[in-house]
Short mmCIF file of C-alpha atoms in Angstrom, two decimals:
data_model
loop_
_atom_site.label_atom_id
_atom_site.label_comp_id
_atom_site.label_asym_id
_atom_site.label_seq_id
_atom_site.Cartn_x
_atom_site.Cartn_y
_atom_site.Cartn_z
CA ILE Z 528 0.00 0.00 0.00
CA THR Z 529 1.48 3.37 -0.97
CA ASN Z 530 1.31 6.33 1.43
CA PRO Z 531 -0.09 3.78 3.88
CA THR Z 532 -2.16 4.06 7.03
CA PRO Z 533 -1.42 1.38 9.66
CA ASP Z 534 -4.29 -1.09 9.81
CA ASN Z 535 -4.03 -1.56 13.58
CA GLY Z 536 -6.25 -4.63 13.57
CA GLU Z 537 -9.12 -2.97 11.71
CA HIS Z 538 -9.22 -5.66 9.00
CA PRO Z 539 -8.46 -9.03 10.64
CA GLN Z 540 -10.02 -10.82 7.67
CA VAL Z 541 -7.21 -9.67 5.36
CA GLY Z 542 -4.07 -11.81 5.23
CA GLN Z 543 -0.99 -12.56 3.18
CA LEU Z 544 -0.48 -15.47 0.78
CA LEU Z 545 2.85 -17.17 0.07
CA PHE Z 546 2.88 -19.59 -2.84
CA TYR Z 547 5.22 -21.62 -5.01
CA VAL Z 548 5.09 -21.73 -8.83
CA PRO Z 549 7.34 -24.56 -10.09
CA ASP Z 550 7.65 -23.17 -13.64
CA ALA Z 551 8.54 -19.59 -12.72
CA ILE Z 552 12.17 -18.51 -12.92
CA ASP Z 553 13.95 -17.09 -9.90
CA PRO Z 554 17.06 -15.31 -11.29
CA ARG Z 555 19.07 -16.37 -8.24
CA PHE Z 556 18.72 -19.99 -9.37
CA GLY Z 557 18.67 -19.50 -13.15
CA ASP Z 558 16.75 -21.00 -16.06
CA GLY Z 559 18.12 -24.45 -15.41
CA ASP Z 560 16.57 -24.67 -11.94
CA PRO Z 561 13.02 -23.26 -12.22
CA GLY Z 562 10.74 -22.51 -9.29
CA SER Z 563 9.86 -19.27 -7.56
CA TRP Z 564 7.90 -18.05 -4.53
CA PHE Z 565 5.48 -15.11 -4.56
CA ASN Z 566 3.29 -13.07 -2.23
CA CYS Z 567 -0.26 -11.80 -2.64
CA SER Z 568 -2.97 -10.55 -0.32
CA GLY Z 569 -6.42 -12.05 0.25
CA THR Z 570 -9.62 -11.85 2.30
CA VAL Z 571 -11.35 -14.48 4.42
CA ILE Z 572 -14.97 -14.57 3.24
CA ALA Z 573 -15.96 -17.82 5.00
CA ASP Z 574 -14.31 -20.01 7.61
CA LYS Z 575 -11.98 -21.78 5.16
CA ILE Z 576 -12.40 -19.61 2.05
CA VAL Z 577 -10.03 -16.83 0.98
CA LEU Z 578 -10.82 -14.51 -1.93
CA THR Z 579 -7.84 -13.26 -3.94
CA ALA Z 580 -6.82 -12.51 -7.53
CA GLY Z 581 -6.80 -15.11 -10.29
CA HIS Z 582 -3.14 -14.46 -11.07
CA CYS Z 583 -2.34 -15.31 -7.43
CA THR Z 584 -3.79 -18.80 -7.88
CA PHE Z 585 -2.67 -19.67 -11.42
CA ALA Z 586 -0.06 -22.44 -11.87
CA VAL Z 587 0.45 -22.88 -8.12
CA GLY Z 588 2.36 -26.12 -7.63
CA SER Z 589 0.96 -29.36 -6.30
CA ASN Z 590 3.44 -30.84 -3.82
CA GLY Z 591 6.18 -29.14 -5.80
CA LYS Z 592 4.95 -30.42 -9.19
CA SER Z 593 3.87 -28.19 -12.07
CA THR Z 594 0.21 -27.49 -12.86
CA ASP Z 595 0.99 -25.09 -15.73
CA PRO Z 596 -0.93 -25.82 -18.96
CA GLN Z 597 2.09 -24.61 -21.01
CA GLY Z 598 -0.14 -22.46 -23.18
CA ASP Z 599 -2.72 -25.18 -23.82
CA PRO Z 600 -5.97 -24.26 -22.01
CA LYS Z 601 -7.21 -27.85 -22.35
CA ALA Z 602 -4.06 -29.59 -21.13
CA ASP Z 603 -4.63 -32.31 -18.52
CA THR Z 604 -1.14 -33.57 -17.80
CA ASN Z 605 -2.02 -35.15 -14.45
CA GLY Z 606 -5.06 -37.00 -15.79
CA ASP Z 607 -7.56 -35.68 -13.25
CA GLY Z 608 -10.07 -34.67 -15.89
CA MET Z 609 -9.56 -30.95 -15.22
CA ALA Z 610 -7.61 -28.38 -17.22
CA ASP Z 611 -4.22 -27.77 -15.66
CA ASN Z 612 -4.68 -24.09 -14.86
CA GLY Z 613 -3.43 -24.40 -11.31
CA THR Z 614 -6.75 -25.53 -9.92
CA GLY Z 615 -6.14 -27.58 -6.82
CA GLY Z 616 -2.45 -26.74 -6.50
CA ASN Z 617 -1.62 -26.96 -2.79
CA ASP Z 618 1.69 -25.09 -2.62
CA ILE Z 619 -0.01 -22.04 -1.13
CA TRP Z 620 -0.15 -20.82 2.47
CA PHE Z 621 -2.10 -18.04 4.23
CA THR Z 622 -1.55 -16.02 7.39
CA THR Z 623 -3.44 -13.18 9.09
CA GLN Z 624 -0.45 -11.87 11.05
CA GLU Z 625 -0.51 -8.07 10.85
CA THR Z 626 3.26 -8.00 10.42
CA VAL Z 627 4.43 -11.26 8.90
CA ASP Z 628 7.40 -12.99 10.51
CA TYR Z 629 9.57 -14.86 8.00
CA GLY Z 630 12.41 -15.48 10.43
CA PHE Z 631 11.69 -19.21 10.50
CA LEU Z 632 12.48 -19.60 6.77
CA PRO Z 633 16.16 -19.84 5.77
CA PRO Z 634 17.11 -17.15 3.18
CA SER Z 635 16.99 -18.18 -0.48
CA SER Z 636 20.72 -17.50 -0.68
CA THR Z 637 21.18 -20.56 1.57
CA PHE Z 638 20.16 -22.76 -1.36
CA ALA Z 639 21.30 -20.71 -4.37
CA CYS Z 640 24.90 -21.81 -4.50
CA GLU Z 641 26.72 -24.74 -6.05
CA GLY Z 642 26.17 -27.85 -3.98
CA CYS Z 643 23.55 -26.16 -1.77
CA GLY Z 644 20.58 -28.17 -3.01
CA GLY Z 645 18.96 -25.56 -5.26
CA ASN Z 646 15.24 -25.08 -5.63
CA ALA Z 647 14.35 -28.62 -4.62
CA ALA Z 648 16.03 -28.14 -1.24
CA ARG Z 649 14.44 -24.73 -0.76
CA TYR Z 650 10.98 -26.08 -1.55
CA ALA Z 651 11.41 -29.05 0.80
CA THR Z 652 12.72 -26.88 3.64
CA TRP Z 653 10.21 -24.04 3.26
CA SER Z 654 7.14 -26.23 2.74
CA ARG Z 655 8.03 -28.35 5.75
CA ALA Z 656 8.58 -25.24 7.92
CA LEU Z 657 5.33 -23.62 6.75
CA ASN Z 658 3.35 -26.79 7.47
CA LYS Z 659 4.71 -26.84 11.03
CA ASN Z 660 4.18 -23.13 11.73
CA ARG Z 661 0.80 -22.57 13.42
CA SER Z 662 0.56 -19.02 12.05
CA TRP Z 663 0.31 -20.37 8.51
CA LEU Z 664 -2.53 -22.38 6.95
CA ARG Z 665 -2.06 -24.46 3.82
CA GLY Z 666 -4.71 -24.37 1.12
CA SER Z 667 -5.58 -25.23 -2.45
CA ALA Z 668 -5.62 -22.65 -5.25
CA HIS Z 669 -8.53 -22.14 -7.64
CA PRO Z 670 -8.43 -19.48 -10.38
CA HIS Z 671 -11.65 -18.32 -12.05
CA ASP Z 672 -13.03 -20.96 -14.40
CA LEU Z 673 -12.36 -18.65 -17.38
CA TYR Z 674 -8.96 -17.41 -16.21
CA ASN Z 675 -6.30 -17.17 -18.92
CA ASP Z 676 -2.86 -16.03 -17.80
CA LEU Z 677 -2.19 -14.42 -21.19
CA ALA Z 678 -5.11 -12.07 -20.52
CA PHE Z 679 -5.28 -12.28 -16.71
CA TYR Z 680 -7.17 -8.99 -16.32
CA LEU Z 681 -10.33 -10.39 -17.96
CA HIS Z 682 -11.17 -12.88 -15.17
CA ASP Z 683 -8.78 -11.98 -12.38
CA ALA Z 684 -10.56 -13.64 -9.46
CA GLY Z 685 -9.30 -16.60 -7.47
CA VAL Z 686 -10.18 -18.58 -4.37
CA VAL Z 687 -8.00 -20.42 -1.86
CA VAL Z 688 -9.65 -23.22 0.11
CA LEU Z 689 -7.88 -23.58 3.46
CA ALA Z 690 -7.25 -27.04 4.91
CA LYS Z 691 -8.07 -25.78 8.41
CA SER Z 692 -10.29 -23.12 9.96
CA SER Z 693 -9.14 -19.51 9.65
CA GLY Z 694 -10.14 -18.98 13.27
CA LEU Z 695 -12.17 -15.86 12.46
CA LYS Z 696 -15.72 -15.23 13.60
CA ARG Z 697 -18.53 -14.95 11.08
CA ALA Z 698 -18.92 -11.23 11.82
CA GLN Z 699 -15.31 -10.68 10.73
CA PHE Z 700 -15.65 -12.24 7.28
CA GLY Z 701 -15.39 -10.05 4.21
CA ARG Z 702 -18.73 -9.70 2.44
CA LEU Z 703 -19.47 -10.18 -1.24
CA PRO Z 704 -21.20 -7.30 -3.06
CA ALA Z 705 -24.61 -7.42 -4.65
CA LEU Z 706 -24.78 -7.83 -8.41
CA GLY Z 707 -23.67 -4.57 -10.03
CA HIS Z 708 -22.86 -2.97 -6.67
CA LEU Z 709 -20.37 -0.48 -8.14
CA ASP Z 710 -22.78 0.77 -10.79
CA ALA Z 711 -24.53 2.96 -8.22
CA TYR Z 712 -21.42 5.13 -7.93
CA PHE Z 713 -20.81 5.75 -11.60
CA ALA Z 714 -23.12 8.75 -11.88
CA GLN Z 715 -21.78 10.38 -8.72
CA PRO Z 716 -18.91 12.87 -8.54
CA ARG Z 717 -15.57 11.12 -8.17
CA ASP Z 718 -14.92 12.50 -4.72
CA SER Z 719 -18.32 11.57 -3.27
CA GLN Z 720 -17.29 8.06 -2.15
CA ARG Z 721 -14.13 6.59 -0.69
CA PHE Z 722 -12.91 3.03 -1.08
CA THR Z 723 -10.45 1.20 1.17
CA PRO Z 724 -7.80 -1.08 -0.33
CA VAL Z 725 -6.00 -3.27 2.21
CA GLY Z 726 -2.90 -5.35 1.62
CA TYR Z 727 0.64 -6.40 2.44
CA GLY Z 728 2.36 -4.99 -0.63
CA LEU Z 729 5.21 -2.58 -1.12
CA GLN Z 730 4.94 1.01 0.04
CA GLY Z 731 6.71 2.25 -3.07
CA GLY Z 732 7.66 0.92 -6.49
CA PHE Z 733 10.67 1.66 -8.70
CA PRO Z 734 13.43 2.49 -7.89
CA GLY Z 735 13.36 1.78 -4.14
CA TYR Z 736 10.68 -0.92 -3.78
CA GLU Z 737 10.21 -0.08 -0.10
CA GLY Z 738 8.35 -1.97 2.60
CA GLY Z 739 6.04 -4.96 2.36
CA ASP Z 740 4.82 -7.83 4.58
CA THR Z 741 2.80 -5.57 6.92
CA ARG Z 742 -0.95 -5.00 6.61
CA TYR Z 743 -1.82 -1.44 5.69
CA GLN Z 744 -4.80 0.39 4.26
CA ALA Z 745 -5.40 3.44 2.08
CA SER Z 746 -8.29 5.67 1.06
CA VAL Z 747 -8.94 6.00 -2.68
CA MET Z 748 -11.44 7.37 -5.17
CA LEU Z 749 -13.04 5.73 -8.20
CA ILE Z 750 -11.35 7.27 -11.26
CA ASP Z 751 -12.46 5.27 -14.31
CA GLN Z 752 -15.48 3.02 -14.23
CA THR Z 753 -16.04 1.65 -17.71
CA GLY Z 754 -13.86 0.66 -20.63
CA VAL Z 755 -10.63 0.65 -18.62
CA ALA Z 756 -7.70 0.25 -21.04
CA GLY Z 757 -10.22 -0.60 -23.75
CA LEU Z 758 -11.45 -3.70 -21.92
CA GLY Z 759 -15.10 -2.70 -21.93
CA SER Z 760 -17.40 -2.22 -18.98
CA GLY Z 761 -17.93 -4.66 -16.12
CA ILE Z 762 -14.35 -5.92 -15.89
CA SER Z 763 -11.92 -3.51 -14.25
CA VAL Z 764 -12.03 -0.14 -12.54
CA LEU Z 765 -9.28 2.35 -11.81
CA PHE Z 766 -8.75 3.84 -8.36
CA SER Z 767 -6.65 6.84 -7.39
CA ASN Z 768 -3.09 6.21 -6.22
CA ASP Z 769 -1.48 9.33 -4.80
CA ALA Z 770 -0.83 11.20 -1.60
CA GLY Z 771 -3.53 13.87 -1.97
CA ALA Z 772 -5.17 15.29 1.12
CA ALA Z 773 -8.66 14.03 0.33
CA HIS Z 774 -7.63 10.56 -0.79
CA GLY Z 775 -4.33 9.16 0.38
CA GLY Z 776 -2.33 6.29 -1.03
CA GLY Z 777 -3.13 3.36 -3.26
CA THR Z 778 -1.90 -0.12 -4.15
CA CYS Z 779 1.43 -1.62 -5.21
CA PHE Z 780 3.12 -4.96 -5.85
CA GLY Z 781 2.12 -7.56 -3.25
CA ASP Z 782 -1.30 -5.99 -2.71
CA SER Z 783 -2.63 -8.10 -5.60
CA GLY Z 784 -5.66 -10.09 -4.56
CA GLY Z 785 -6.29 -7.87 -1.56
CA PRO Z 786 -9.74 -6.35 -1.09
CA VAL Z 787 -10.99 -2.94 -2.08
CA PHE Z 788 -13.73 -2.32 0.46
CA ASP Z 789 -16.68 0.01 0.01
CA GLY Z 790 -15.76 2.81 2.40
CA ASP Z 791 -15.64 1.70 6.02
CA THR Z 792 -17.65 -1.48 5.39
CA THR Z 793 -16.41 -5.03 4.84
CA THR Z 794 -18.15 -5.28 1.47
CA ILE Z 795 -15.57 -6.10 -1.20
CA VAL Z 796 -16.19 -4.30 -4.49
CA ALA Z 797 -12.99 -5.39 -6.23
CA VAL Z 798 -9.71 -7.20 -5.72
CA THR Z 799 -6.44 -5.44 -6.48
CA SER Z 800 -5.43 -6.61 -9.95
CA PHE Z 801 -2.72 -4.52 -11.59
CA SER Z 802 -0.57 -1.40 -11.48
CA MET Z 803 -0.32 0.92 -14.45
CA ASN Z 804 3.43 1.46 -14.01
CA GLN Z 805 6.49 0.32 -12.08
CA THR Z 806 6.35 3.28 -9.68
CA CYS Z 807 2.87 2.44 -8.28
CA THR Z 808 1.63 6.00 -8.82
CA GLY Z 809 -1.24 7.69 -10.62
CA VAL Z 810 -3.93 5.00 -10.64
CA GLY Z 811 -4.28 1.34 -9.67
CA GLY Z 812 -6.46 -1.33 -11.24
CA GLY Z 813 -9.12 -3.31 -9.43
CA TYR Z 814 -10.95 -6.34 -10.84
CA ARG Z 815 -14.68 -6.10 -10.20
CA ILE Z 816 -16.23 -9.05 -8.38
CA ASP Z 817 -19.80 -7.73 -8.56
CA GLN Z 818 -20.45 -9.31 -11.95
CA GLU Z 819 -22.59 -12.40 -12.50
CA ASP Z 820 -19.81 -14.81 -13.54
CA ASP Z 821 -17.60 -13.80 -10.62
CA LEU Z 822 -20.33 -14.04 -8.01
CA GLU Z 823 -21.28 -17.45 -9.40
CA PHE Z 824 -17.67 -18.67 -9.35
CA ILE Z 825 -17.00 -17.43 -5.81
CA GLY Z 826 -20.41 -18.52 -4.57
CA GLY Z 827 -19.68 -22.07 -5.67
CA PHE Z 828 -17.20 -22.34 -2.80
CA LEU Z 829 -19.70 -21.00 -0.25
CA ARG Z 830 -22.49 -23.49 -0.84
#
């Protein structure tokens, strides 16, 4: 979150995700030893259900094995009868710590040297440590049924099903919006309504890439409602991302998948989807979840 306001426990339903993508390249290990770890943010919307972005659930590994369709949307390499778009990958963990402690994980540099075990050793060590740490809950990753990583912004919703209870009370869960919830604000002046993005992302982009791993919030305005980047209406919206007096801050890398709440409520109108530049300034993109296909997809995990 840029120009952040400390959350101070206001949004206990928002947590951080840590996940492993076996096909991604970590430059510290090189092309010959693929596998990389990433962070996103997410919101508990039911006892074992976390809402996040589709690109935070795509190609998540399954016990260290690849689930990437390699460009073929119909690929079924593991023979489970489902397209290999990351659905069901279990190399993903979730925590609601306000400031996340990674001290129990050995640094990547421990494994990124000749004879140090490489990515296989890092995966084995980290996954074992995460499974034993009571602050982290393992889950399974499920991108939107229509998610395509080559055009992630079109269906950028995802769900993580936790193996154990989140420990939150029902009153603390994030709430889904009504169909077309955001439409009511389109005819209003831009500064008439505030929205609250929450996440664990960086506090600044290029060149410093400051902060991260602590839950913060911001206050933003709705900037562009329809046809964002030529995508057409009902897909994405743009929110302000600056340090103005009336609306402070915005989103940055690592906030992906985190909620954008309607004002001071726990109603989620969008999940953080993309940044328009490397500096995390100007505007930030949110993927609407108040559309019929998204509510149907998410609702399928709540029945």
